PDB file of N, CA, C and O in Angstrom:
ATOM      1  N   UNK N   1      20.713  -5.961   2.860  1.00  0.00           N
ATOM      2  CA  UNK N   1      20.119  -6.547   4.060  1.00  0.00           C
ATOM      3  C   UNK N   1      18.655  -6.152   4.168  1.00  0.00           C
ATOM      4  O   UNK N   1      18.158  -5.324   3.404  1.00  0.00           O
ATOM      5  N   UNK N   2      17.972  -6.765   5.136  1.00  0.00           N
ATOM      6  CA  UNK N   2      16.426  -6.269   4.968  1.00  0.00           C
ATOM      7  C   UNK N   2      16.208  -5.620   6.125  1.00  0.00           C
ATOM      8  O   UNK N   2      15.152  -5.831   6.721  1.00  0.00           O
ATOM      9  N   UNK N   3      17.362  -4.532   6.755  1.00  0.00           N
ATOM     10  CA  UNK N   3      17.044  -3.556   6.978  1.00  0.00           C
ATOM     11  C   UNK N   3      16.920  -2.613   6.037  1.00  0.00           C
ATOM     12  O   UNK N   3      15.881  -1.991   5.818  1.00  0.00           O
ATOM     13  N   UNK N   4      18.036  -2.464   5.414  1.00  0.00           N
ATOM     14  CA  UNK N   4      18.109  -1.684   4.232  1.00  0.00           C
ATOM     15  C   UNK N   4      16.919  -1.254   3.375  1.00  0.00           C
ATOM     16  O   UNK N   4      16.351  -0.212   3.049  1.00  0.00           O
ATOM     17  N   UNK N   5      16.829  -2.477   3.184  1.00  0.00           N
ATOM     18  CA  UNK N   5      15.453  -2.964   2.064  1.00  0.00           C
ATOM     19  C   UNK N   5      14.146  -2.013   2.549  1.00  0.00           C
ATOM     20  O   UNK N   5      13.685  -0.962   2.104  1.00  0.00           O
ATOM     21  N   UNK N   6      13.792  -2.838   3.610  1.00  0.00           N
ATOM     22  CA  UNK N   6      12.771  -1.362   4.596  1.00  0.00           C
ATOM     23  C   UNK N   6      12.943  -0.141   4.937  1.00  0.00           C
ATOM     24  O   UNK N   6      12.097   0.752   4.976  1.00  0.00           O
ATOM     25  N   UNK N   7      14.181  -0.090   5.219  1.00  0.00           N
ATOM     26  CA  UNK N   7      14.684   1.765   4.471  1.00  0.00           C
ATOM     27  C   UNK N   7      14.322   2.128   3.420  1.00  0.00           C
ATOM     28  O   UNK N   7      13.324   2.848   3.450  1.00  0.00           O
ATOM     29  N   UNK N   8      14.712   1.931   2.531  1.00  0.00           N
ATOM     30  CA  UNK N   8      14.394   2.594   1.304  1.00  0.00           C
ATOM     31  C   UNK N   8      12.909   2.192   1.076  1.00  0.00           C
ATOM     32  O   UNK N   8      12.040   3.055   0.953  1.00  0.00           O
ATOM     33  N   UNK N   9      12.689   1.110   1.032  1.00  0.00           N
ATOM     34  CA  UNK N   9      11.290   1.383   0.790  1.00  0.00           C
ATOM     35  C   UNK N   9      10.304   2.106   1.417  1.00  0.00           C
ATOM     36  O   UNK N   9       9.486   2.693   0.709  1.00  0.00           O
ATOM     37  N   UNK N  10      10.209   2.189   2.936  1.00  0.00           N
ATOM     38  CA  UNK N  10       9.695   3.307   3.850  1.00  0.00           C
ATOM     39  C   UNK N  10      10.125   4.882   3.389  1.00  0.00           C
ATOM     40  O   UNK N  10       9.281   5.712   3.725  1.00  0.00           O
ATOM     41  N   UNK N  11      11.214   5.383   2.728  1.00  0.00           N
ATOM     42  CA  UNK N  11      11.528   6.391   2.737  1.00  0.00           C
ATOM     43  C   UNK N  11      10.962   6.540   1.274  1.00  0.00           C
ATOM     44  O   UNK N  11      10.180   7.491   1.285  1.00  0.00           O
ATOM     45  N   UNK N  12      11.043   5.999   0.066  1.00  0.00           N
ATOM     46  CA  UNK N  12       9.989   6.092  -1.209  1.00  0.00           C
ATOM     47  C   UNK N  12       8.944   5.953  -1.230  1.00  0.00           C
ATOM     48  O   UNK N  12       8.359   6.380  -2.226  1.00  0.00           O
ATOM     49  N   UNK N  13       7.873   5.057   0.218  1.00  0.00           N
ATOM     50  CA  UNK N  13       6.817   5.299  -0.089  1.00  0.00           C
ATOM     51  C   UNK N  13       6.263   6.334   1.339  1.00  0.00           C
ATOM     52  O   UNK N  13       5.172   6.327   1.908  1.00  0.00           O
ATOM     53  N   UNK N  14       7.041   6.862   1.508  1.00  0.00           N
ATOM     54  CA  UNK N  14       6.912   7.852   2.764  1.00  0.00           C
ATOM     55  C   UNK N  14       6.046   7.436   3.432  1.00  0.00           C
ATOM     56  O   UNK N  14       4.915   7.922   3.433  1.00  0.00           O
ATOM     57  N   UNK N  15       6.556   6.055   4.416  1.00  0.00           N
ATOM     58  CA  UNK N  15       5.697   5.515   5.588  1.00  0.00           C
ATOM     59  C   UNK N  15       6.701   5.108   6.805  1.00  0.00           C
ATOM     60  O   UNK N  15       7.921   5.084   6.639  1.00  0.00           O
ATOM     61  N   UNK N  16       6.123   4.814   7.947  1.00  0.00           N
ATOM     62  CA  UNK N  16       6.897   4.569   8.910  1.00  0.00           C
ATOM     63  C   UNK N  16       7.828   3.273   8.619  1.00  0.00           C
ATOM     64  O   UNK N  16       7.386   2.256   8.083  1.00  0.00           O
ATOM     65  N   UNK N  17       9.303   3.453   9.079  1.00  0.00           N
ATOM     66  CA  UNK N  17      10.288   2.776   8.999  1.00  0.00           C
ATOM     67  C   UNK N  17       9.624   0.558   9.597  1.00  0.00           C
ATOM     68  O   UNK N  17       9.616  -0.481   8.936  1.00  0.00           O
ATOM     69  N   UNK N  18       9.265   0.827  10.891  1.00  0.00           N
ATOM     70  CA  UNK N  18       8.842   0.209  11.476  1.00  0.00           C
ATOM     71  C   UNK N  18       7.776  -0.573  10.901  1.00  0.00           C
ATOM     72  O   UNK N  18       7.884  -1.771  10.637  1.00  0.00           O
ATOM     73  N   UNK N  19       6.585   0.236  10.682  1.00  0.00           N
ATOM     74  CA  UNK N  19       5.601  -0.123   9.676  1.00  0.00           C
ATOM     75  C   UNK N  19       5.901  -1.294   8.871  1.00  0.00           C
ATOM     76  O   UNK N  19       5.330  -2.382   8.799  1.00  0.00           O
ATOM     77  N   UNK N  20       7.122  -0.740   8.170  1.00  0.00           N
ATOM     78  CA  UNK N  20       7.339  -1.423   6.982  1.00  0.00           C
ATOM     79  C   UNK N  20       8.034  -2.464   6.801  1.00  0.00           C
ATOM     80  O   UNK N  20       7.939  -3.337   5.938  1.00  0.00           O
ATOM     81  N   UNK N  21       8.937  -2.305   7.886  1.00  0.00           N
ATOM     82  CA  UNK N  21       9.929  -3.363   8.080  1.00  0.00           C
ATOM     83  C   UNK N  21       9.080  -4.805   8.765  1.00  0.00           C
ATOM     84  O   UNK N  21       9.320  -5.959   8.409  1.00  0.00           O
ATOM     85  N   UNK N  22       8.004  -4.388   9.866  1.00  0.00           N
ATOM     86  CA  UNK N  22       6.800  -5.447   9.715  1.00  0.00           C
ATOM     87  C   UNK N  22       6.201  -6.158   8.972  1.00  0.00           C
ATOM     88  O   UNK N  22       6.052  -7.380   9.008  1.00  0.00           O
ATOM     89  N   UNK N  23       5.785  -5.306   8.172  1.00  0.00           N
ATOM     90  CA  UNK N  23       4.944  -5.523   6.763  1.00  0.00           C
ATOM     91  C   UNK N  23       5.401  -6.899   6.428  1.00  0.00           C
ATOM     92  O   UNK N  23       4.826  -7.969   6.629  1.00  0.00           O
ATOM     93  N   UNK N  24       6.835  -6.593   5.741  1.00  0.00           N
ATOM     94  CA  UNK N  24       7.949  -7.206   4.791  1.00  0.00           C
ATOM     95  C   UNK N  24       7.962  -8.649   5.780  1.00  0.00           C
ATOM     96  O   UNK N  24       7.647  -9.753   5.335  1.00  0.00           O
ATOM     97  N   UNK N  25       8.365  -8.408   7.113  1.00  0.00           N
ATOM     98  CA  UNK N  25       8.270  -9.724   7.503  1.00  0.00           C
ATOM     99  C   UNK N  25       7.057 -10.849   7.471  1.00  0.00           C
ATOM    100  O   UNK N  25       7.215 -12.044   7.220  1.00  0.00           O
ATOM    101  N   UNK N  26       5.650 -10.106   7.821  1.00  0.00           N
ATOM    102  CA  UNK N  26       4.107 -10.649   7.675  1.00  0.00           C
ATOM    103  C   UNK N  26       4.084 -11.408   6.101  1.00  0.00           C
ATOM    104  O   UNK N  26       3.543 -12.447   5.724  1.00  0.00           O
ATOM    105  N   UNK N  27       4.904 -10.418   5.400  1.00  0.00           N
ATOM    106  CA  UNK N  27       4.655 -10.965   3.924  1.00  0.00           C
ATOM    107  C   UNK N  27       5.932 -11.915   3.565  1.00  0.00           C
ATOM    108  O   UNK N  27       6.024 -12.422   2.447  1.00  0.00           O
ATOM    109  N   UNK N  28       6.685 -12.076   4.347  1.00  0.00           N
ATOM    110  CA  UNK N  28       7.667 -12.745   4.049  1.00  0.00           C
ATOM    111  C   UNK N  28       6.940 -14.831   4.474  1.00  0.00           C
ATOM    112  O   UNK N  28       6.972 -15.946   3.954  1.00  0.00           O
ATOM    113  N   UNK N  29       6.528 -14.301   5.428  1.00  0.00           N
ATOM    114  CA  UNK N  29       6.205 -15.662   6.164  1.00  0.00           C
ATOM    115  C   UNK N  29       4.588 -15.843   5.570  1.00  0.00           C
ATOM    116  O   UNK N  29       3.754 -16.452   6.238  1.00  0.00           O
ATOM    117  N   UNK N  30       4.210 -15.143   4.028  1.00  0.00           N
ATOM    118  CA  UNK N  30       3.727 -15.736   3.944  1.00  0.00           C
ATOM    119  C   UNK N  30       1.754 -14.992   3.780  1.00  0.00           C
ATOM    120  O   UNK N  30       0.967 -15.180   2.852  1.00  0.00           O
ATOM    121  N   UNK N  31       1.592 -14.352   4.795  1.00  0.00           N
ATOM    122  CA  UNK N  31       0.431 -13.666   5.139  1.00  0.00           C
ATOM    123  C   UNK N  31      -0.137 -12.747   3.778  1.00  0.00           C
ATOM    124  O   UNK N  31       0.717 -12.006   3.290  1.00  0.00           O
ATOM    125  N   UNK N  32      -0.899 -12.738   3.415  1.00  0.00           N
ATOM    126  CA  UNK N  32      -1.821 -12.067   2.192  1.00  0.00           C
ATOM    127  C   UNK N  32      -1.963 -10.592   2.630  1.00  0.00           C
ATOM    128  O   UNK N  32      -2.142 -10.362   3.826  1.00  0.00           O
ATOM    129  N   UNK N  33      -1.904  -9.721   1.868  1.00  0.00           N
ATOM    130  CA  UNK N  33      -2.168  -8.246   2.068  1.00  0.00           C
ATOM    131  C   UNK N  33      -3.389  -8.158   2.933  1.00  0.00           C
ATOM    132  O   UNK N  33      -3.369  -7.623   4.041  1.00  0.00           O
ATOM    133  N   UNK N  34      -4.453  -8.700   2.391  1.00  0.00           N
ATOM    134  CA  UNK N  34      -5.693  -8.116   3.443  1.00  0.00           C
ATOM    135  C   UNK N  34      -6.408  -8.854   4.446  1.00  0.00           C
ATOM    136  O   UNK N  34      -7.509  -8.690   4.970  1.00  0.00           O
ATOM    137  N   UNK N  35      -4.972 -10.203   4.655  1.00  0.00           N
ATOM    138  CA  UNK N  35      -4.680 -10.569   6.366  1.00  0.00           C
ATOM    139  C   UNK N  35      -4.026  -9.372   7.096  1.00  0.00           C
ATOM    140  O   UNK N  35      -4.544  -8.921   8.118  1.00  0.00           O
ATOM    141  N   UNK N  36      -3.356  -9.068   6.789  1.00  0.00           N
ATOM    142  CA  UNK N  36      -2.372  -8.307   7.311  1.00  0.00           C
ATOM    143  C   UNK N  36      -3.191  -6.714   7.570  1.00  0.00           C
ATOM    144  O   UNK N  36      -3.130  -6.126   8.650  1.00  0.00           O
ATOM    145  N   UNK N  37      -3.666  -6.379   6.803  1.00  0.00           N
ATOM    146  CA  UNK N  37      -4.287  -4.808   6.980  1.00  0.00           C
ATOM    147  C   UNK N  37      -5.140  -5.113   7.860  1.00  0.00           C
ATOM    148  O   UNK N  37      -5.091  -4.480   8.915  1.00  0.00           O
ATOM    149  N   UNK N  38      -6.451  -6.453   7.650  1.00  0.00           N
ATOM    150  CA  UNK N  38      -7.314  -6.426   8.810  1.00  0.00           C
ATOM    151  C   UNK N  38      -6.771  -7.064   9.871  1.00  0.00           C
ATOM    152  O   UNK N  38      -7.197  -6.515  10.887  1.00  0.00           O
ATOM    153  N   UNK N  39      -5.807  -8.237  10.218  1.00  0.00           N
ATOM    154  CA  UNK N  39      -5.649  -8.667  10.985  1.00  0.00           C
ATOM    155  C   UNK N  39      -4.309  -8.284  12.185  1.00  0.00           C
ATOM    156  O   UNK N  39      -4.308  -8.629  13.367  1.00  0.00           O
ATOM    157  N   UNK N  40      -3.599  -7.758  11.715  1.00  0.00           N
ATOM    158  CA  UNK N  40      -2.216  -6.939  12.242  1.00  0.00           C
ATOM    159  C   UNK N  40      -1.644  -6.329  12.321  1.00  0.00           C
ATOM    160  O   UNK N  40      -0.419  -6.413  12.402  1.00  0.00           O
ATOM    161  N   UNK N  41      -2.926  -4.644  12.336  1.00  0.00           N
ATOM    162  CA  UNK N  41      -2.753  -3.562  12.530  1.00  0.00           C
ATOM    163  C   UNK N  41      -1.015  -3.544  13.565  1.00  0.00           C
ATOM    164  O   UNK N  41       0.146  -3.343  13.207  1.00  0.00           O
ATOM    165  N   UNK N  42      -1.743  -3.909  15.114  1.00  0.00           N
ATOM    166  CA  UNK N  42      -0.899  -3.644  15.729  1.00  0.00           C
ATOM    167  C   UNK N  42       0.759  -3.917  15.596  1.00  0.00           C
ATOM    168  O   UNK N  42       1.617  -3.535  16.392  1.00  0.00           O
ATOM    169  N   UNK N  43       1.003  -4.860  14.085  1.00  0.00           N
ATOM    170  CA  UNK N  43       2.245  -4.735  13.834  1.00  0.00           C
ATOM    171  C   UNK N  43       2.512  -3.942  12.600  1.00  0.00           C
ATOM    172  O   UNK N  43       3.274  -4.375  11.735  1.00  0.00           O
ATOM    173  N   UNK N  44       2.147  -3.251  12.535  1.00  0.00           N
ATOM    174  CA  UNK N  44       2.129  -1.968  10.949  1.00  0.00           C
ATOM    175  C   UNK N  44       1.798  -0.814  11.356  1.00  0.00           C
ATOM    176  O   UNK N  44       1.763   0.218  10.687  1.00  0.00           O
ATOM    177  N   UNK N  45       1.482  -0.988  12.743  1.00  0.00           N
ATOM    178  CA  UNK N  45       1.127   0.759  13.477  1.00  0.00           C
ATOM    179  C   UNK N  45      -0.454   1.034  12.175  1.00  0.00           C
ATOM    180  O   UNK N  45      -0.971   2.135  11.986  1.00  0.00           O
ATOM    181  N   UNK N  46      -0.780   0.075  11.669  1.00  0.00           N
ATOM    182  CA  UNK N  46      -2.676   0.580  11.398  1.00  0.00           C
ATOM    183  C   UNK N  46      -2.035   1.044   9.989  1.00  0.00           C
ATOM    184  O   UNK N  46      -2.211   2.251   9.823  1.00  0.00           O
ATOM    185  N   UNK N  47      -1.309   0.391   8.879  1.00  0.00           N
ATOM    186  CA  UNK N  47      -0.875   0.411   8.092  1.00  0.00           C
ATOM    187  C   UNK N  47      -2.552   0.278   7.424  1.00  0.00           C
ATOM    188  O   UNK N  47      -3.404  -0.189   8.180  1.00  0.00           O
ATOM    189  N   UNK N  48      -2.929   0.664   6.138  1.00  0.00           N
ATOM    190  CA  UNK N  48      -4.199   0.490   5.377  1.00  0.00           C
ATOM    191  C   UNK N  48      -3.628  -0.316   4.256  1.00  0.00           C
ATOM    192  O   UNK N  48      -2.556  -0.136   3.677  1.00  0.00           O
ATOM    193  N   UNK N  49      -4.742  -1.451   4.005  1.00  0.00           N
ATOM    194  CA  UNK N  49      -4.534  -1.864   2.483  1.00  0.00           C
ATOM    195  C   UNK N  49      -3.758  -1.709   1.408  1.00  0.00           C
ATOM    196  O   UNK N  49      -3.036  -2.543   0.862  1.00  0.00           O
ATOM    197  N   UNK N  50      -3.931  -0.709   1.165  1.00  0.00           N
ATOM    198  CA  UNK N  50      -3.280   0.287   0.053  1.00  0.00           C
ATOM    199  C   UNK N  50      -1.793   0.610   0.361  1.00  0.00           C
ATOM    200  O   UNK N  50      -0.926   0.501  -0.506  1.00  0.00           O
ATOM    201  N   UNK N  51      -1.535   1.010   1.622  1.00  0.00           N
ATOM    202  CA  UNK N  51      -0.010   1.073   1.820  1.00  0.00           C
ATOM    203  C   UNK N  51       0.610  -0.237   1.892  1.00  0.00           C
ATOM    204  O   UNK N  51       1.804  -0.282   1.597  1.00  0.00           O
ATOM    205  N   UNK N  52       0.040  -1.287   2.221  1.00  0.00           N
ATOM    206  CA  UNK N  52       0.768  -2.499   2.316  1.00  0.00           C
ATOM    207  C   UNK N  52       0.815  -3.105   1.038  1.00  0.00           C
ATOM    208  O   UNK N  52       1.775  -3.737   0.597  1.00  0.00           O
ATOM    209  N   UNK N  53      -0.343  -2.874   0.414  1.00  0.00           N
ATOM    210  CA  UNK N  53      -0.249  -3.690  -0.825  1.00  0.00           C
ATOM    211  C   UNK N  53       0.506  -2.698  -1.723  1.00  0.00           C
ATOM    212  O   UNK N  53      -0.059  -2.943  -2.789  1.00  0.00           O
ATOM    213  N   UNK N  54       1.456  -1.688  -2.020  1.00  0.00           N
ATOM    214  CA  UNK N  54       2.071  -0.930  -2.339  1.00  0.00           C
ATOM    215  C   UNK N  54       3.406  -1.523  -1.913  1.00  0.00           C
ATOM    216  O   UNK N  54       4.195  -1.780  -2.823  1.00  0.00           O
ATOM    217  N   UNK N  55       3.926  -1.886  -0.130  1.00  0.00           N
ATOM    218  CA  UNK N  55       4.824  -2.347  -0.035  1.00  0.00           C
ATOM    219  C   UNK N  55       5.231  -3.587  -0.657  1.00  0.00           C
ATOM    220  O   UNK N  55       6.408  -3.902  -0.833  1.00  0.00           O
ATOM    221  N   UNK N  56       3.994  -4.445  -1.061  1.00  0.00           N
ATOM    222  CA  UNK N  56       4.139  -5.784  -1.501  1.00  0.00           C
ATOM    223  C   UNK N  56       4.867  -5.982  -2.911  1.00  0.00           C
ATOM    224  O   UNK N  56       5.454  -6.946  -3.404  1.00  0.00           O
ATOM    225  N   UNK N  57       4.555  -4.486  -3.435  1.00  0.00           N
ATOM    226  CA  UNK N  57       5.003  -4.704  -4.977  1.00  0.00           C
ATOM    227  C   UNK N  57       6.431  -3.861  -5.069  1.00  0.00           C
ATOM    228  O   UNK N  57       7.410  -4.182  -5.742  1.00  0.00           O
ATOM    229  N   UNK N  58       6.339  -3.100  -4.509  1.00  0.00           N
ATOM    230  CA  UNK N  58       7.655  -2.597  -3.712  1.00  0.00           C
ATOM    231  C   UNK N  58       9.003  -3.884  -3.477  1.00  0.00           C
ATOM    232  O   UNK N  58       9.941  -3.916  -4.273  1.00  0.00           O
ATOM    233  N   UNK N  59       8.918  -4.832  -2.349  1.00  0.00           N
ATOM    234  CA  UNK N  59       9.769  -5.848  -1.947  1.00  0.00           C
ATOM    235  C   UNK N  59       9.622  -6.391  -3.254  1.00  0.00           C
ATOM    236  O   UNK N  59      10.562  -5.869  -3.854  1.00  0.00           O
ATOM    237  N   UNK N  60       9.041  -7.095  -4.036  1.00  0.00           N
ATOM    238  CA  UNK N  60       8.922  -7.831  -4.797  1.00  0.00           C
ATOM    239  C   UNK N  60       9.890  -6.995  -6.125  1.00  0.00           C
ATOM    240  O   UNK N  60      10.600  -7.646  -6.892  1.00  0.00           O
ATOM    241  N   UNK N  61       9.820  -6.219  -6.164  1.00  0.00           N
ATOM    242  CA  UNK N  61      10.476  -5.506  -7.379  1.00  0.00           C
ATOM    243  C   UNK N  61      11.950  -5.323  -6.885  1.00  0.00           C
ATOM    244  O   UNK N  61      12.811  -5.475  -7.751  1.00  0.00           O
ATOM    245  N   UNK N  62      12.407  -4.987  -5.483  1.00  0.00           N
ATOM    246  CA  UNK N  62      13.680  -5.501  -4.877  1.00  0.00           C
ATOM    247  C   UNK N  62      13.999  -6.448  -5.278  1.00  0.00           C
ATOM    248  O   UNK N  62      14.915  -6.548  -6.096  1.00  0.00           O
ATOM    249  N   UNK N  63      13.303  -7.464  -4.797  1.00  0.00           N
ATOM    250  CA  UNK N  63      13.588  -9.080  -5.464  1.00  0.00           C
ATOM    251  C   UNK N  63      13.326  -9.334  -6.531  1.00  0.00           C
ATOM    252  O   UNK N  63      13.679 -10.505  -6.670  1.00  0.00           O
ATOM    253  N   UNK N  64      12.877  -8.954  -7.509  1.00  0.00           N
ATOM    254  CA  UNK N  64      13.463  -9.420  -9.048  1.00  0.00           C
ATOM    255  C   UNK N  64      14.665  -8.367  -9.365  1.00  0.00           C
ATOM    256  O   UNK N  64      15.086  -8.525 -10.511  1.00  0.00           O
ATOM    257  N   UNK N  65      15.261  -7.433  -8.711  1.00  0.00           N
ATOM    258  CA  UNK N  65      15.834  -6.768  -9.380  1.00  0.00           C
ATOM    259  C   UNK N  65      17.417  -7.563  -8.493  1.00  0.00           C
ATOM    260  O   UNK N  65      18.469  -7.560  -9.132  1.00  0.00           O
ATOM    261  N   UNK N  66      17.396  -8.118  -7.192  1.00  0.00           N
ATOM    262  CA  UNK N  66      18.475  -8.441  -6.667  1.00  0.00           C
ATOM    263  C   UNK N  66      18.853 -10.219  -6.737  1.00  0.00           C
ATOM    264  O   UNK N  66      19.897 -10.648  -6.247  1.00  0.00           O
TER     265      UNK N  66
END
């Protein structure tokens, strides 16, 4: 499930649960990493570049692997 999914990935890349589980949705529907870092802090709790674009390759490696 993609709670799950944001579990584990929040807990391997040691970031907030919430954070991440945002992230995953911003990027689900679509939004580019550095929409998302500059434009929707307030749903990543001020997530940086680098952590999101980390989550991006993160989900994506879920999904080729499931």
């Amino acid at each position: 499930s993609d709670i799950k999914i944001s579990k584990h990935i929040a807990k391997t890349l040691n970031l907030p649960e919430n954070g991440v589980r945002n992230t995953i949705s911003l990027l689900s529907e679509g939004a580019t990493v550095p929409f998302i870092s500059r434009y929707r802090k307030e749903k990543t709790g001020s997530l940086d570049e680098v952590a999101i674009a980390d989550i991006n390759i993160a989900l994506r490696q879920h999904q080729e692997l499931s």
